[in-house]
mmCIF file of C-alpha atoms in Angstrom:
data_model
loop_
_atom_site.group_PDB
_atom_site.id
_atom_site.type_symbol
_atom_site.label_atom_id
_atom_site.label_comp_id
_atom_site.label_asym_id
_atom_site.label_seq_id
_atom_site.Cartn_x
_atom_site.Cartn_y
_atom_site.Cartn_z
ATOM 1 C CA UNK V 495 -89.904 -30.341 -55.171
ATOM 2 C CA UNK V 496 -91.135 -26.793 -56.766
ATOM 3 C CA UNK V 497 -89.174 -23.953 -55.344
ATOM 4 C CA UNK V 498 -86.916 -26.411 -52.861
ATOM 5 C CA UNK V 499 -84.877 -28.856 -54.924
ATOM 6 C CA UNK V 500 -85.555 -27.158 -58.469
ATOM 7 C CA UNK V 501 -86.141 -23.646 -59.030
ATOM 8 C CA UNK V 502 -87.836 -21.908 -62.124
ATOM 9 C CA UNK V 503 -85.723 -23.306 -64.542
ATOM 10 C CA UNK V 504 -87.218 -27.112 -63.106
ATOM 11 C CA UNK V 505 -83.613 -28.289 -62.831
ATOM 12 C CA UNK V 506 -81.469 -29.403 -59.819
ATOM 13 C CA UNK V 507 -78.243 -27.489 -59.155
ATOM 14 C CA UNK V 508 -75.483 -29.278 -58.662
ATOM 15 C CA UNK V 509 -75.003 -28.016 -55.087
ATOM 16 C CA UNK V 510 -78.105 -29.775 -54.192
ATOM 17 C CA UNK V 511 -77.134 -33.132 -55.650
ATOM 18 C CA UNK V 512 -73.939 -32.837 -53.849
ATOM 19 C CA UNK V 513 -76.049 -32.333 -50.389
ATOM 20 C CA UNK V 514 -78.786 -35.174 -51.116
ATOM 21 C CA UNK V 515 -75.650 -37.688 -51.821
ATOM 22 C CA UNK V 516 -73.853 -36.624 -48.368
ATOM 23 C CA UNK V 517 -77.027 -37.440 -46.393
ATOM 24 C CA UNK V 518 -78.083 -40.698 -48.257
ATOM 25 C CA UNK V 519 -73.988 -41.813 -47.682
ATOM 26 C CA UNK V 520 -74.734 -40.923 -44.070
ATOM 27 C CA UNK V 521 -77.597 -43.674 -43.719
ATOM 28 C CA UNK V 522 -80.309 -41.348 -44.091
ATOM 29 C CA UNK V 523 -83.318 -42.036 -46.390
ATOM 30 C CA UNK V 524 -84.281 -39.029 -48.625
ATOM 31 C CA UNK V 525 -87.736 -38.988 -50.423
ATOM 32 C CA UNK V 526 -89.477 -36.291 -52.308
ATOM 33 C CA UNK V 527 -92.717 -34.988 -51.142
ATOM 34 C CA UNK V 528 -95.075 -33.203 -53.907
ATOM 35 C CA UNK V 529 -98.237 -32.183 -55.490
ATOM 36 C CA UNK V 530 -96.958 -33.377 -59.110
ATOM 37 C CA UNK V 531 -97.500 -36.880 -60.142
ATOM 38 C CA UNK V 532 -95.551 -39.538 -59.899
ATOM 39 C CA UNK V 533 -93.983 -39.995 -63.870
ATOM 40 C CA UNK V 534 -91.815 -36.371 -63.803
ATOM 41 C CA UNK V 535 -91.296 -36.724 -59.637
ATOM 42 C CA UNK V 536 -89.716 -40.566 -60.566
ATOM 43 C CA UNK V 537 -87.559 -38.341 -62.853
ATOM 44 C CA UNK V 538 -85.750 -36.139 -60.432
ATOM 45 C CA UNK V 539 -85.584 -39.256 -58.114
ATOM 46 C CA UNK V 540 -84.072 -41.126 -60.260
ATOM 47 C CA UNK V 541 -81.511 -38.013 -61.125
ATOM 48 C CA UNK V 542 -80.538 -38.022 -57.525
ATOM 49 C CA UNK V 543 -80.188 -41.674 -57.017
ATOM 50 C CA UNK V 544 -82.767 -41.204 -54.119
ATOM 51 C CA UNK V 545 -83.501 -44.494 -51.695
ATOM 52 C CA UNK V 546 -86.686 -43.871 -50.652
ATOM 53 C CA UNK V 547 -90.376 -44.254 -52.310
ATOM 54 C CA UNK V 548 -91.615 -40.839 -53.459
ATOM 55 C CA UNK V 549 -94.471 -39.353 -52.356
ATOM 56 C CA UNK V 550 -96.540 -37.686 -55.209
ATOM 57 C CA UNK V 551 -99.891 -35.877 -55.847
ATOM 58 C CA UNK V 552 -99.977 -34.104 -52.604
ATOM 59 C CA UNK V 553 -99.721 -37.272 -50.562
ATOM 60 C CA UNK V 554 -102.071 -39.124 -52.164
ATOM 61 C CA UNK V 555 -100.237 -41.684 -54.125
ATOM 62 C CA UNK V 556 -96.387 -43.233 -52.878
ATOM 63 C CA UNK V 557 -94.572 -44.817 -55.098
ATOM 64 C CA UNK V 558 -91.369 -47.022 -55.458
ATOM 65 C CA UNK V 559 -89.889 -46.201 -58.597
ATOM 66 C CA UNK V 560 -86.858 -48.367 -57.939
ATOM 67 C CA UNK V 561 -89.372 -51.803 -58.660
ATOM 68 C CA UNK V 562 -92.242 -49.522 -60.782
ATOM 69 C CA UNK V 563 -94.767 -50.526 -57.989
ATOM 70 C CA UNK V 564 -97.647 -48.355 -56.424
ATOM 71 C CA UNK V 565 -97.681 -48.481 -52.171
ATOM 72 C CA UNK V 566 -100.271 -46.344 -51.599
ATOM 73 C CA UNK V 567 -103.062 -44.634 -53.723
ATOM 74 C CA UNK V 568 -106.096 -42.423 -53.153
ATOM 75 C CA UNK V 569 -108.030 -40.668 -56.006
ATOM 76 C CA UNK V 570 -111.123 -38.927 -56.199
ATOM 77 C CA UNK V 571 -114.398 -40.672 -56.509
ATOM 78 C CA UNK V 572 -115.562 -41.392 -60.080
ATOM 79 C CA UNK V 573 -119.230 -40.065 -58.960
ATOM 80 C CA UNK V 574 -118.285 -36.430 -58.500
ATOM 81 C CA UNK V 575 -116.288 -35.850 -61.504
ATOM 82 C CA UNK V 576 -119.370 -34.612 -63.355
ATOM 83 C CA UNK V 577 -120.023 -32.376 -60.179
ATOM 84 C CA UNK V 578 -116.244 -30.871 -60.865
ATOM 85 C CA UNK V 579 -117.317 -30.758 -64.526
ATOM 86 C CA UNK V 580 -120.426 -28.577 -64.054
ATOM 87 C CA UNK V 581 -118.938 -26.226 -61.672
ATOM 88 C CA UNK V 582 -115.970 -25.388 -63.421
ATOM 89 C CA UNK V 583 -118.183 -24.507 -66.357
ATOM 90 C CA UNK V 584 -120.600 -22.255 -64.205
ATOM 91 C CA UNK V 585 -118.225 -20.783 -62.367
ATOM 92 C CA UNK V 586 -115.020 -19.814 -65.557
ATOM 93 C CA UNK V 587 -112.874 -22.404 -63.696
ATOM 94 C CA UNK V 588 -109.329 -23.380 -65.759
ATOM 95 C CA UNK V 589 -109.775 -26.823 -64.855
ATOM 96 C CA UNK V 590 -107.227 -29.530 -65.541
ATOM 97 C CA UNK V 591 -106.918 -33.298 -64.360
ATOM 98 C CA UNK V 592 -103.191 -34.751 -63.598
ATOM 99 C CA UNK V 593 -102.522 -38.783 -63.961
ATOM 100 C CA UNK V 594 -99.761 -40.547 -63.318
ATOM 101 C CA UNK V 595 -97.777 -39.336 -66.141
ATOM 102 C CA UNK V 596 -100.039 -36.605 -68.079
ATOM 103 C CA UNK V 597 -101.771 -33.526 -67.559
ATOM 104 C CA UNK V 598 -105.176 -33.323 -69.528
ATOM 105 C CA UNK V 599 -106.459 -29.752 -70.249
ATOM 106 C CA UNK V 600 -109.578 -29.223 -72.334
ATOM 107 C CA UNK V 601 -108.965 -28.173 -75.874
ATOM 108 C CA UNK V 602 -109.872 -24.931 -75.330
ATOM 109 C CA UNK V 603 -109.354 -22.571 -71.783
ATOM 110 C CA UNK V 604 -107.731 -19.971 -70.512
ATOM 111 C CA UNK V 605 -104.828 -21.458 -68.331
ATOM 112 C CA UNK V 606 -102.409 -18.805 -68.069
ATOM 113 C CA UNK V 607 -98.561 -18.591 -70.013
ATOM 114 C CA UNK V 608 -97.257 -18.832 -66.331
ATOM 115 C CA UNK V 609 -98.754 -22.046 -65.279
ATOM 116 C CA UNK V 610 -98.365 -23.642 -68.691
ATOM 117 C CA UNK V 611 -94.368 -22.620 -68.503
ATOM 118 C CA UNK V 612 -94.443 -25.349 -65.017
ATOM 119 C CA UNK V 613 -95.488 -28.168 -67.012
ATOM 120 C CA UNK V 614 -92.319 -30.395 -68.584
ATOM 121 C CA UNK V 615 -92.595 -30.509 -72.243
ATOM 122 C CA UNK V 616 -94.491 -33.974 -73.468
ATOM 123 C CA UNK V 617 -96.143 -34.507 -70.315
ATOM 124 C CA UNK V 618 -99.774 -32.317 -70.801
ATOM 125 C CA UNK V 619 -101.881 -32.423 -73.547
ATOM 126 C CA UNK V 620 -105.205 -30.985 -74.594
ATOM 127 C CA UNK V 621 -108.416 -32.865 -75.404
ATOM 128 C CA UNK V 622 -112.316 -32.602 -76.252
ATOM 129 C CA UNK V 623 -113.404 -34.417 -73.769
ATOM 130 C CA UNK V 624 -111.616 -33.886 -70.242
ATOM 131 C CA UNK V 625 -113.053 -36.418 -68.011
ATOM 132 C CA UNK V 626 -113.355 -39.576 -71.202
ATOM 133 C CA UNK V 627 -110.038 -38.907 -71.699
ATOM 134 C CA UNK V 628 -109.114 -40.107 -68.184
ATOM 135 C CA UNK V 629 -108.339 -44.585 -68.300
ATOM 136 C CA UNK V 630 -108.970 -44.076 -64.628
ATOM 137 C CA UNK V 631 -110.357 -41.941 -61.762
ATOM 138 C CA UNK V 632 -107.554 -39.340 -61.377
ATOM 139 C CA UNK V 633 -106.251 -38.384 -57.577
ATOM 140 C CA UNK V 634 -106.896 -34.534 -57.990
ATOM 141 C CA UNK V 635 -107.793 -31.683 -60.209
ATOM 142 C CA UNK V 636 -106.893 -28.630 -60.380
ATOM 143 C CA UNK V 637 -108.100 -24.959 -61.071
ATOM 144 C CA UNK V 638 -105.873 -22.579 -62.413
ATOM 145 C CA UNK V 639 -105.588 -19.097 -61.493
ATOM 146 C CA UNK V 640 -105.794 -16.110 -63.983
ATOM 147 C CA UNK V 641 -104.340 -14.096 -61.058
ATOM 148 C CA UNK V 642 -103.423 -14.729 -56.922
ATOM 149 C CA UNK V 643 -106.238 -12.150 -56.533
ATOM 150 C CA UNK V 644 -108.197 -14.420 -57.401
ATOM 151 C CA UNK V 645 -107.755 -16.903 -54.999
ATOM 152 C CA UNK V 646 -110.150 -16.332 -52.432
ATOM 153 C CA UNK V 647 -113.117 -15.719 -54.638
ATOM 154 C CA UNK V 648 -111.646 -19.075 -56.014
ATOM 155 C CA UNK V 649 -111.519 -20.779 -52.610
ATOM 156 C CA UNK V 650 -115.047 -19.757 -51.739
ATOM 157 C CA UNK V 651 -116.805 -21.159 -54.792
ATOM 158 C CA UNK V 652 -115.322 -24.568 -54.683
ATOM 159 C CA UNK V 653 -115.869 -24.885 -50.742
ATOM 160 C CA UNK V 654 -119.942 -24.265 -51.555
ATOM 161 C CA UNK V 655 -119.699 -26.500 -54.091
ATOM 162 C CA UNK V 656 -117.865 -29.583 -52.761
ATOM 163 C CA UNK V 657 -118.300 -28.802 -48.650
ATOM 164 C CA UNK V 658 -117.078 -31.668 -46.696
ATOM 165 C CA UNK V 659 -116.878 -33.956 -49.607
ATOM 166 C CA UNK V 660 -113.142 -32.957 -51.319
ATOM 167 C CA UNK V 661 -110.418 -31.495 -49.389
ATOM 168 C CA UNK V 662 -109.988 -28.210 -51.043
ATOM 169 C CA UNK V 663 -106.021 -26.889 -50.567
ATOM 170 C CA UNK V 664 -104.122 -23.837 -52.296
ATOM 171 C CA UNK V 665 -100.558 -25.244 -53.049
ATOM 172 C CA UNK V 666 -99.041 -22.506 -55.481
ATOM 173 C CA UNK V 667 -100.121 -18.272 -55.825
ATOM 174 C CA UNK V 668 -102.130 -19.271 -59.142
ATOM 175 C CA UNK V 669 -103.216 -23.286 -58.470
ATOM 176 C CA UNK V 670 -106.213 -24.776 -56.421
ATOM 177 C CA UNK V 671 -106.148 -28.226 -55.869
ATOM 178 C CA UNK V 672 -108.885 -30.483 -55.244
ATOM 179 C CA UNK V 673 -107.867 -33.612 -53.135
ATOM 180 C CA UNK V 674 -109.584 -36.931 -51.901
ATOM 181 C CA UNK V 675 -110.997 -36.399 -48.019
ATOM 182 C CA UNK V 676 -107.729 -37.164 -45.836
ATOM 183 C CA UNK V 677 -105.190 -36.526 -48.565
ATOM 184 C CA UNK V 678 -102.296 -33.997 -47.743
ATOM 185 C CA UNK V 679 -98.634 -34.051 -47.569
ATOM 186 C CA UNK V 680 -98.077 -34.457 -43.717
ATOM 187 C CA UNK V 681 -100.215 -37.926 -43.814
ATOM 188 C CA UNK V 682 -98.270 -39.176 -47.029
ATOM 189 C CA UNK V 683 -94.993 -38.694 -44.986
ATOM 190 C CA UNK V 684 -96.570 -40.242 -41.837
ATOM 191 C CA UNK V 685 -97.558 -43.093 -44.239
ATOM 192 C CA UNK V 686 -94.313 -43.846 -45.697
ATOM 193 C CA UNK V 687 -92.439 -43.305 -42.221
ATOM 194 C CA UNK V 688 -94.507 -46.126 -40.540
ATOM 195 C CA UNK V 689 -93.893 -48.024 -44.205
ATOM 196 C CA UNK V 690 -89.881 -47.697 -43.675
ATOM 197 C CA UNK V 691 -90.580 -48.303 -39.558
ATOM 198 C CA UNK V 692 -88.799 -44.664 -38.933
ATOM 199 C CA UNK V 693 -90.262 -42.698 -35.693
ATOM 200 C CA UNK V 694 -91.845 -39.517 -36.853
ATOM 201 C CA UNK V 695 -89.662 -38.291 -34.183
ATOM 202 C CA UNK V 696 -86.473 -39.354 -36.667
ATOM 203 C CA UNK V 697 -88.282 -37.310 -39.303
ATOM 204 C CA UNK V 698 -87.129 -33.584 -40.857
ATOM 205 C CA UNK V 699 -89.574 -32.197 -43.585
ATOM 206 C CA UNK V 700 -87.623 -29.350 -45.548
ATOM 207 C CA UNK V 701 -89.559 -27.292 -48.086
#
């Protein structure tokens, strides 16, 4: 989605619509593959008129937004959210959970302008308590970079702190995403290819 169909400006050109509805005329099913959830991803789906489930939150949810109805979900285990909790507090982290249609960030942090300027208008809020705020265990979180430099001091801390229990993934120069065991992007389209009974052979990822 980010930096393939919409650029900076988080809109779709018209060029691109024009390509998506030549392929989907063709027979081909089109679906959207990203690490936002699945309320602003049903958005641009719905924009393009796409005829495929989406698949959100970096694989680990798919959703058919044509009948409002969840295929597959994964989210992180209630248990360790009070792990994620205490390390982002030891460690500085900018720590932020996303839901299916809201980002939480805690009343008071340090996210940079820059990541704040990706996030559609109405769809993050702050709040005093991060994880009671949450009407469910969320698929990821998310630590926010003050700088790419940062990144691999990042990357270190939260593979001590989690190991083998979270997959740990960079997926933008200032965001660090922490994802259920098994969740990524290749195994969401794998999942949704065997869903629609399409070869992965008959299968072209752009991004």
């Amino acid at each position: 989605l980010d930096q393939t169909l919409i650029g900076n400006d988080l809109t779709i050109s018209p060029r691109v619509q024009q390509a998506i509805q030549q392929a989907i005329a063709r027979g081909v099913y089109i679906t959207i593959i990203t690490g936002r959830e699945a309320a602003i991803t049903t958005r641009y789906a719905r924009q393009l008129n796409l005829n495929a489930p989406i698949i959100c939150a970096q694989g680990g949810l798919i959703y058919d937004f044509r009948s409002d109805s969840i295929l597959h979900d994964e989210r992180l285990p209630v248990e360790i959210l009070p792990q994620v909790m205490q390390a982002a507090e030891h460690y500085g982290w900018n720590l932020s959970f996303e839901m299916f249609d809201q980002m939480y960030l805690p009343r008071l942090s340090n996210h940079p302008q820059e990541f704040l300027d990706l996030l559609p208008a109405g769809h993050w809020t702050r709040v005093d308590d991060l994880v009671g705020s949450l009407s469910e265990a969320p698929r990821k979180f998310l630590v926010t970079l003050n700088s790419p430099a940062d990144r691999p001091r990042i990357l270190k801390e939260m593979h001590q702190v989690f190991q083998d229990t979270l997959h740990i993934v960079p997926t933008h120069p200032l965001l660090v995403e922490g994802l259920p065991c098994g969740v990524d992007k290749g195994r969401g389209l794998a999942w949704l290819s065997d869903y629609l009974h399409i070869p992965q052979s008959k299968v072209m990822a752009v991004g």
